[in-house]
Short mmCIF file of C-alpha atoms in Angstrom, two decimals:
data_model
loop_
_atom_site.label_atom_id
_atom_site.label_comp_id
_atom_site.label_asym_id
_atom_site.label_seq_id
_atom_site.Cartn_x
_atom_site.Cartn_y
_atom_site.Cartn_z
CA MET A 1 -62.67 -17.27 25.05
CA GLN A 2 -58.91 -16.55 25.91
CA ILE A 3 -57.83 -12.94 25.30
CA LYS A 4 -54.26 -12.53 24.78
CA PHE A 5 -52.54 -9.23 25.14
CA PHE A 6 -49.59 -7.89 22.90
CA CYS A 7 -46.64 -5.32 23.26
CA PRO A 8 -45.62 -3.20 20.23
CA TYR A 9 -42.17 -3.18 19.37
CA TRP A 10 -42.80 0.14 18.08
CA GLY A 11 -41.14 2.58 20.52
CA SER A 12 -38.47 -0.04 21.87
CA GLU A 13 -36.26 0.02 19.12
CA HIS A 14 -33.57 1.45 21.45
CA LEU A 15 -33.21 -1.48 23.27
CA LYS A 16 -31.54 -4.74 23.04
CA TRP A 17 -33.39 -7.76 21.78
CA ASP A 18 -32.95 -9.40 24.68
CA VAL A 19 -33.99 -6.53 26.94
CA PHE A 20 -37.01 -5.92 25.16
CA PHE A 21 -38.14 -9.45 25.39
CA GLU A 22 -37.23 -9.59 29.07
CA LYS A 23 -39.42 -6.59 29.66
CA VAL A 24 -42.49 -7.78 27.68
CA LYS A 25 -42.13 -11.02 29.92
CA GLU A 26 -41.85 -9.37 32.93
CA VAL A 27 -44.65 -7.22 33.04
CA GLY A 28 -47.30 -9.58 31.90
CA TYR A 29 -48.07 -9.46 28.43
CA ASP A 30 -48.56 -12.65 26.38
CA GLY A 31 -46.81 -11.73 23.28
CA ILE A 32 -45.42 -9.06 21.18
CA GLU A 33 -46.44 -7.45 18.05
CA MET A 34 -43.82 -6.58 15.32
CA SER A 35 -42.55 -6.97 11.88
CA LEU A 36 -39.21 -8.97 10.87
CA PRO A 37 -36.22 -7.66 9.66
CA THR A 38 -35.32 -8.49 5.85
CA HIS A 39 -31.89 -9.76 6.62
CA LYS A 40 -32.36 -13.31 7.13
CA GLN A 41 -29.68 -13.96 9.80
CA GLU A 42 -31.33 -11.23 12.04
CA ARG A 43 -34.84 -12.48 11.49
CA GLU A 44 -33.97 -16.14 12.33
CA LYS A 45 -32.34 -14.64 15.75
CA ILE A 46 -35.74 -12.55 16.45
CA ILE A 47 -37.76 -15.90 15.80
CA SER A 48 -35.68 -17.77 17.80
CA LEU A 49 -35.73 -15.05 20.77
CA ILE A 50 -39.78 -15.29 20.46
CA ASN A 51 -39.50 -18.81 21.10
CA GLU A 52 -36.95 -18.85 23.98
CA TYR A 53 -38.79 -16.35 26.09
CA GLU A 54 -42.04 -18.44 25.03
CA LEU A 55 -43.99 -15.54 23.73
CA ASP A 56 -46.88 -15.37 21.32
CA PHE A 57 -46.10 -13.48 18.25
CA VAL A 58 -48.80 -11.29 16.01
CA ALA A 59 -46.67 -10.28 12.69
CA GLN A 60 -47.18 -6.66 11.65
CA HIS A 61 -47.02 -5.57 7.98
CA TRP A 62 -46.57 -1.73 7.31
CA GLU A 63 -43.50 -1.75 4.93
CA THR A 64 -45.05 -1.93 1.49
CA THR A 65 -45.15 1.67 0.36
CA ASP A 66 -44.63 1.73 -3.14
CA SER A 67 -47.40 4.08 -5.24
CA ASP A 68 -46.44 1.86 -8.33
CA PHE A 69 -49.35 -0.67 -8.16
CA GLU A 70 -47.08 -3.62 -9.92
CA ALA A 71 -44.38 -3.12 -7.62
CA HIS A 72 -46.64 -2.72 -4.60
CA LYS A 73 -47.96 -5.99 -5.20
CA LYS A 74 -44.86 -7.72 -5.48
CA ASN A 75 -43.44 -6.24 -2.43
CA PHE A 76 -46.93 -7.00 -0.50
CA GLU A 77 -46.75 -10.88 -1.20
CA ALA A 78 -42.89 -10.60 -0.30
CA HIS A 79 -43.29 -9.18 2.98
CA LEU A 80 -46.24 -11.43 4.13
CA HIS A 81 -44.12 -14.39 2.99
CA LYS A 82 -41.33 -13.18 5.00
CA LEU A 83 -43.55 -12.76 8.07
CA MET A 84 -44.85 -16.11 7.94
CA GLU A 85 -41.41 -17.65 8.75
CA GLY A 86 -42.10 -16.53 12.15
CA LYS A 87 -45.40 -18.72 12.79
CA PRO A 88 -47.05 -16.36 13.89
CA LEU A 89 -50.74 -16.28 15.44
CA LEU A 90 -51.97 -13.80 12.82
CA VAL A 91 -50.66 -11.31 10.57
CA ASN A 92 -51.89 -7.80 10.86
CA SER A 93 -51.74 -5.86 7.77
CA GLN A 94 -51.48 -2.04 6.90
CA THR A 95 -52.86 -3.09 3.21
CA GLY A 96 -53.11 -1.14 0.07
CA LYS A 97 -53.42 2.99 -0.19
CA ASP A 98 -56.12 5.17 0.02
CA TYR A 99 -55.88 6.17 -3.69
CA TYR A 100 -55.90 2.59 -4.90
CA ASN A 101 -59.08 1.87 -6.57
CA PHE A 102 -61.35 -1.00 -4.97
CA VAL A 103 -60.38 -3.37 -7.72
CA GLN A 104 -56.87 -2.72 -6.72
CA ASN A 105 -56.97 -2.74 -2.95
CA SER A 106 -59.23 -6.02 -3.68
CA GLU A 107 -56.24 -7.79 -5.96
CA LEU A 108 -54.05 -7.12 -2.47
CA PHE A 109 -56.44 -8.79 -0.26
CA GLU A 110 -56.83 -11.73 -2.82
CA ILE A 111 -52.84 -12.26 -2.50
CA ALA A 112 -53.19 -12.42 1.07
CA ASN A 113 -55.86 -14.17 1.17
CA LYS A 114 -53.71 -17.10 -0.88
CA ILE A 115 -50.67 -16.70 1.53
CA SER A 116 -53.30 -17.03 4.66
CA ILE A 117 -54.45 -20.37 3.21
CA GLU A 118 -51.35 -21.44 2.45
CA TYR A 119 -49.71 -21.07 5.74
CA LYS A 120 -53.05 -21.64 7.51
CA THR A 121 -52.67 -18.24 9.62
CA PRO A 122 -54.91 -15.51 9.39
CA ILE A 123 -54.18 -12.31 7.95
CA VAL A 124 -56.21 -9.18 9.07
CA HIS A 125 -56.41 -5.66 7.59
CA GLU A 126 -56.05 -3.12 9.90
CA THR A 127 -57.89 0.49 9.94
CA HIS A 128 -55.50 2.82 9.20
CA ARG A 129 -55.02 6.40 7.62
CA GLY A 130 -53.47 6.33 4.25
CA LYS A 131 -54.71 2.82 3.71
CA TRP A 132 -57.95 1.25 2.13
CA SER A 133 -59.49 1.81 5.19
CA PHE A 134 -58.73 4.82 6.09
CA ALA A 135 -62.20 5.97 7.22
CA ALA A 136 -65.23 4.37 8.38
CA HIS A 137 -67.46 5.21 5.48
CA ILE A 138 -64.97 3.61 2.84
CA THR A 139 -64.26 0.77 4.89
CA LYS A 140 -68.02 -0.12 5.29
CA GLN A 141 -68.26 -0.11 1.48
CA TYR A 142 -65.69 -2.64 1.52
CA LEU A 143 -67.01 -4.99 4.14
CA GLU A 144 -70.22 -4.89 2.39
CA LYS A 145 -68.90 -6.07 -0.59
CA LEU A 146 -66.31 -8.34 0.50
CA PRO A 147 -68.24 -10.80 3.06
CA MET A 148 -64.89 -12.90 4.06
CA LEU A 149 -62.70 -9.69 4.81
CA ARG A 150 -61.57 -9.52 8.49
CA ILE A 151 -60.14 -6.51 10.23
CA ALA A 152 -57.74 -5.34 12.73
CA ALA A 153 -59.64 -2.61 14.56
CA ASP A 154 -57.95 0.68 15.54
CA PHE A 155 -60.75 3.20 15.50
CA SER A 156 -58.60 5.89 16.57
CA HIS A 157 -57.43 6.59 13.06
CA TRP A 158 -61.25 7.26 12.41
CA CYS A 159 -61.61 9.57 15.14
CA ALA A 160 -59.14 11.62 13.39
CA THR A 161 -60.23 11.51 9.67
CA ALA A 162 -63.95 12.08 10.77
CA GLU A 163 -63.13 14.94 13.21
CA SER A 164 -65.67 13.47 15.54
CA PHE A 165 -66.38 10.36 17.73
CA LEU A 166 -68.14 8.76 15.02
CA HIS A 167 -71.56 9.27 16.53
CA ASP A 168 -73.18 9.49 13.30
CA GLN A 169 -71.51 6.37 11.63
CA LYS A 170 -73.13 3.84 13.52
CA GLU A 171 -73.89 1.15 10.69
CA ALA A 172 -70.23 1.59 9.68
CA LEU A 173 -69.15 1.18 13.48
CA GLU A 174 -71.58 -1.68 13.84
CA LEU A 175 -70.32 -3.85 10.92
CA ALA A 176 -66.67 -3.38 11.30
CA ILE A 177 -66.98 -4.73 15.03
CA SER A 178 -68.72 -7.76 13.80
CA ARG A 179 -65.75 -8.13 11.49
CA THR A 180 -62.91 -7.90 13.85
CA ASP A 181 -60.43 -10.32 14.94
CA HIS A 182 -57.56 -8.03 16.53
CA ILE A 183 -57.73 -4.69 18.31
CA HIS A 184 -55.29 -2.10 18.61
CA THR A 185 -56.37 -0.39 22.12
CA ARG A 186 -55.17 3.03 21.15
CA VAL A 187 -57.49 6.13 21.94
CA GLY A 188 -57.92 8.78 19.40
CA PHE A 189 -59.87 12.15 19.60
CA PRO A 190 -61.27 14.45 16.81
CA GLN A 191 -57.90 16.25 16.22
CA GLY A 192 -55.71 13.18 16.40
CA PRO A 193 -55.39 9.58 16.28
CA GLN A 194 -53.74 9.30 20.03
CA VAL A 195 -54.41 11.46 22.73
CA ASN A 196 -51.20 12.12 25.18
CA ASP A 197 -52.51 10.22 28.30
CA PRO A 198 -55.86 8.35 28.05
CA PHE A 199 -56.12 8.15 31.87
CA ALA A 200 -55.70 11.96 32.39
CA PRO A 201 -59.47 13.08 33.28
CA GLU A 202 -59.55 15.55 30.34
CA TRP A 203 -59.83 12.69 28.36
CA ALA A 204 -62.27 10.51 29.98
CA GLU A 205 -64.96 10.71 26.96
CA ALA A 206 -62.34 9.56 24.48
CA LEU A 207 -61.53 6.51 26.76
CA GLU A 208 -65.10 5.32 27.34
CA THR A 209 -65.88 5.82 23.66
CA HIS A 210 -62.97 3.40 22.66
CA THR A 211 -63.95 1.24 25.38
CA ILE A 212 -67.24 0.59 24.70
CA TRP A 213 -66.52 -0.33 21.19
CA TRP A 214 -63.74 -2.61 22.47
CA ASP A 215 -66.39 -3.93 24.79
CA LYS A 216 -68.80 -4.58 21.93
CA ILE A 217 -65.76 -6.55 19.94
CA VAL A 218 -65.24 -8.96 23.29
CA MET A 219 -68.95 -9.34 23.81
CA GLN A 220 -69.66 -10.39 19.97
CA LYS A 221 -66.57 -12.79 19.55
CA GLU A 222 -67.28 -14.37 22.83
CA LYS A 223 -71.39 -14.72 21.44
CA SER A 224 -70.07 -16.11 18.23
CA GLY A 225 -68.18 -18.77 20.08
CA ALA A 226 -64.60 -17.44 19.28
CA GLU A 227 -61.60 -19.33 21.25
CA LEU A 228 -59.16 -16.42 20.89
CA LEU A 229 -59.16 -12.36 20.61
CA THR A 230 -56.00 -10.43 20.50
CA MET A 231 -55.26 -7.05 21.59
CA THR A 232 -52.20 -4.79 21.23
CA ALA A 233 -51.79 -1.50 23.30
CA GLU A 234 -50.42 0.44 20.25
CA PHE A 235 -49.68 3.78 22.11
CA GLY A 236 -46.76 5.27 19.80
CA PRO A 237 -43.71 7.35 20.36
CA VAL A 238 -42.62 10.74 19.19
CA PRO A 239 -44.07 12.15 16.80
CA TYR A 240 -47.22 10.07 17.48
CA MET A 241 -46.56 11.20 21.25
CA PRO A 242 -46.96 14.92 21.70
CA SER A 243 -43.54 16.23 22.64
CA VAL A 244 -41.81 19.36 24.39
CA PRO A 245 -41.22 22.02 21.85
CA PHE A 246 -37.81 22.33 20.81
CA THR A 247 -36.63 18.98 22.86
CA LEU A 248 -38.70 16.66 21.11
CA GLN A 249 -38.88 15.17 24.64
CA PRO A 250 -42.37 13.19 25.18
CA ILE A 251 -44.80 14.67 27.29
CA ALA A 252 -45.79 11.44 28.51
CA ASN A 253 -44.31 7.63 29.15
CA GLN A 254 -45.37 5.53 25.99
CA TRP A 255 -44.47 2.11 27.97
CA ASN A 256 -46.30 2.91 30.90
CA ILE A 257 -49.15 4.31 29.10
CA ASN A 258 -49.24 0.98 27.22
CA GLN A 259 -48.69 -1.37 30.23
CA LYS A 260 -51.51 0.38 32.17
CA MET A 261 -53.72 -0.23 29.24
CA MET A 262 -52.94 -3.63 29.14
CA GLU A 263 -53.71 -4.19 32.67
CA MET A 264 -56.61 -2.09 32.77
CA LEU A 265 -58.26 -4.42 30.14
CA LYS A 266 -57.52 -7.83 31.80
CA GLU A 267 -58.99 -6.54 34.70
CA ARG A 268 -62.12 -5.50 32.76
CA TYR A 269 -62.55 -8.48 31.08
CA LEU A 270 -61.42 -10.82 33.95
CA ASP A 271 -64.64 -12.79 34.01
CA ILE A 272 -64.46 -13.53 30.17
CA LEU A 273 -60.67 -14.61 30.93
CA ASP A 274 -61.61 -16.96 33.21
#
């Protein structure tokens, strides 16, 4: 099985496109995870650069925020079609709303499934606060009822929602792990979705807990005969990153943390990569 590592565009918006792509390539990422602009000309430019730098592409959907369900469905579908122009390996979607009911969120999954079949491209649905998958026990209910539903695992959100490391939600975690095709390797803790620096000694338990979850996903994917697993180190900038009061200066370096996480996991899974 091959594991590919992706760099988030989130946090690098201040860089020119060619500078961003050069940095991504230079430090050893296999590709990028990002959305694509609404403006067609700019979208085509970015797609061209992705190809020029020979980077893989995980498309990220997060923009659909309408509270009105009918408007939400329409915009959700439009965003997914737009992302498919970049011919991604997969689409990672922050789908639905936590206040939409099961039938409504399921309609969105069906839209995504039809588009996935049309373009022959997987669409996975990220575990994320504010979405259908905001908590482990709620996600479990969806996964039990919808056996074809696949996810992008970002369990940092669940730690914040549950105010725990989920030690009492083993069944929900095991089911989620079995349905994961993409991972956001961010480390959360019981009071938030992102520790300031996962390599600081005070966060040893948090890092170990998340790493064990990722190990289980890797082992399960390998055992199933999967050819590919994708991972994005997605520590975010301020305000996800804690900042110094009155200055908004980040207290740690987001780019360096993501790079170090990527390098640590490459080393950790070296045997599988070979």
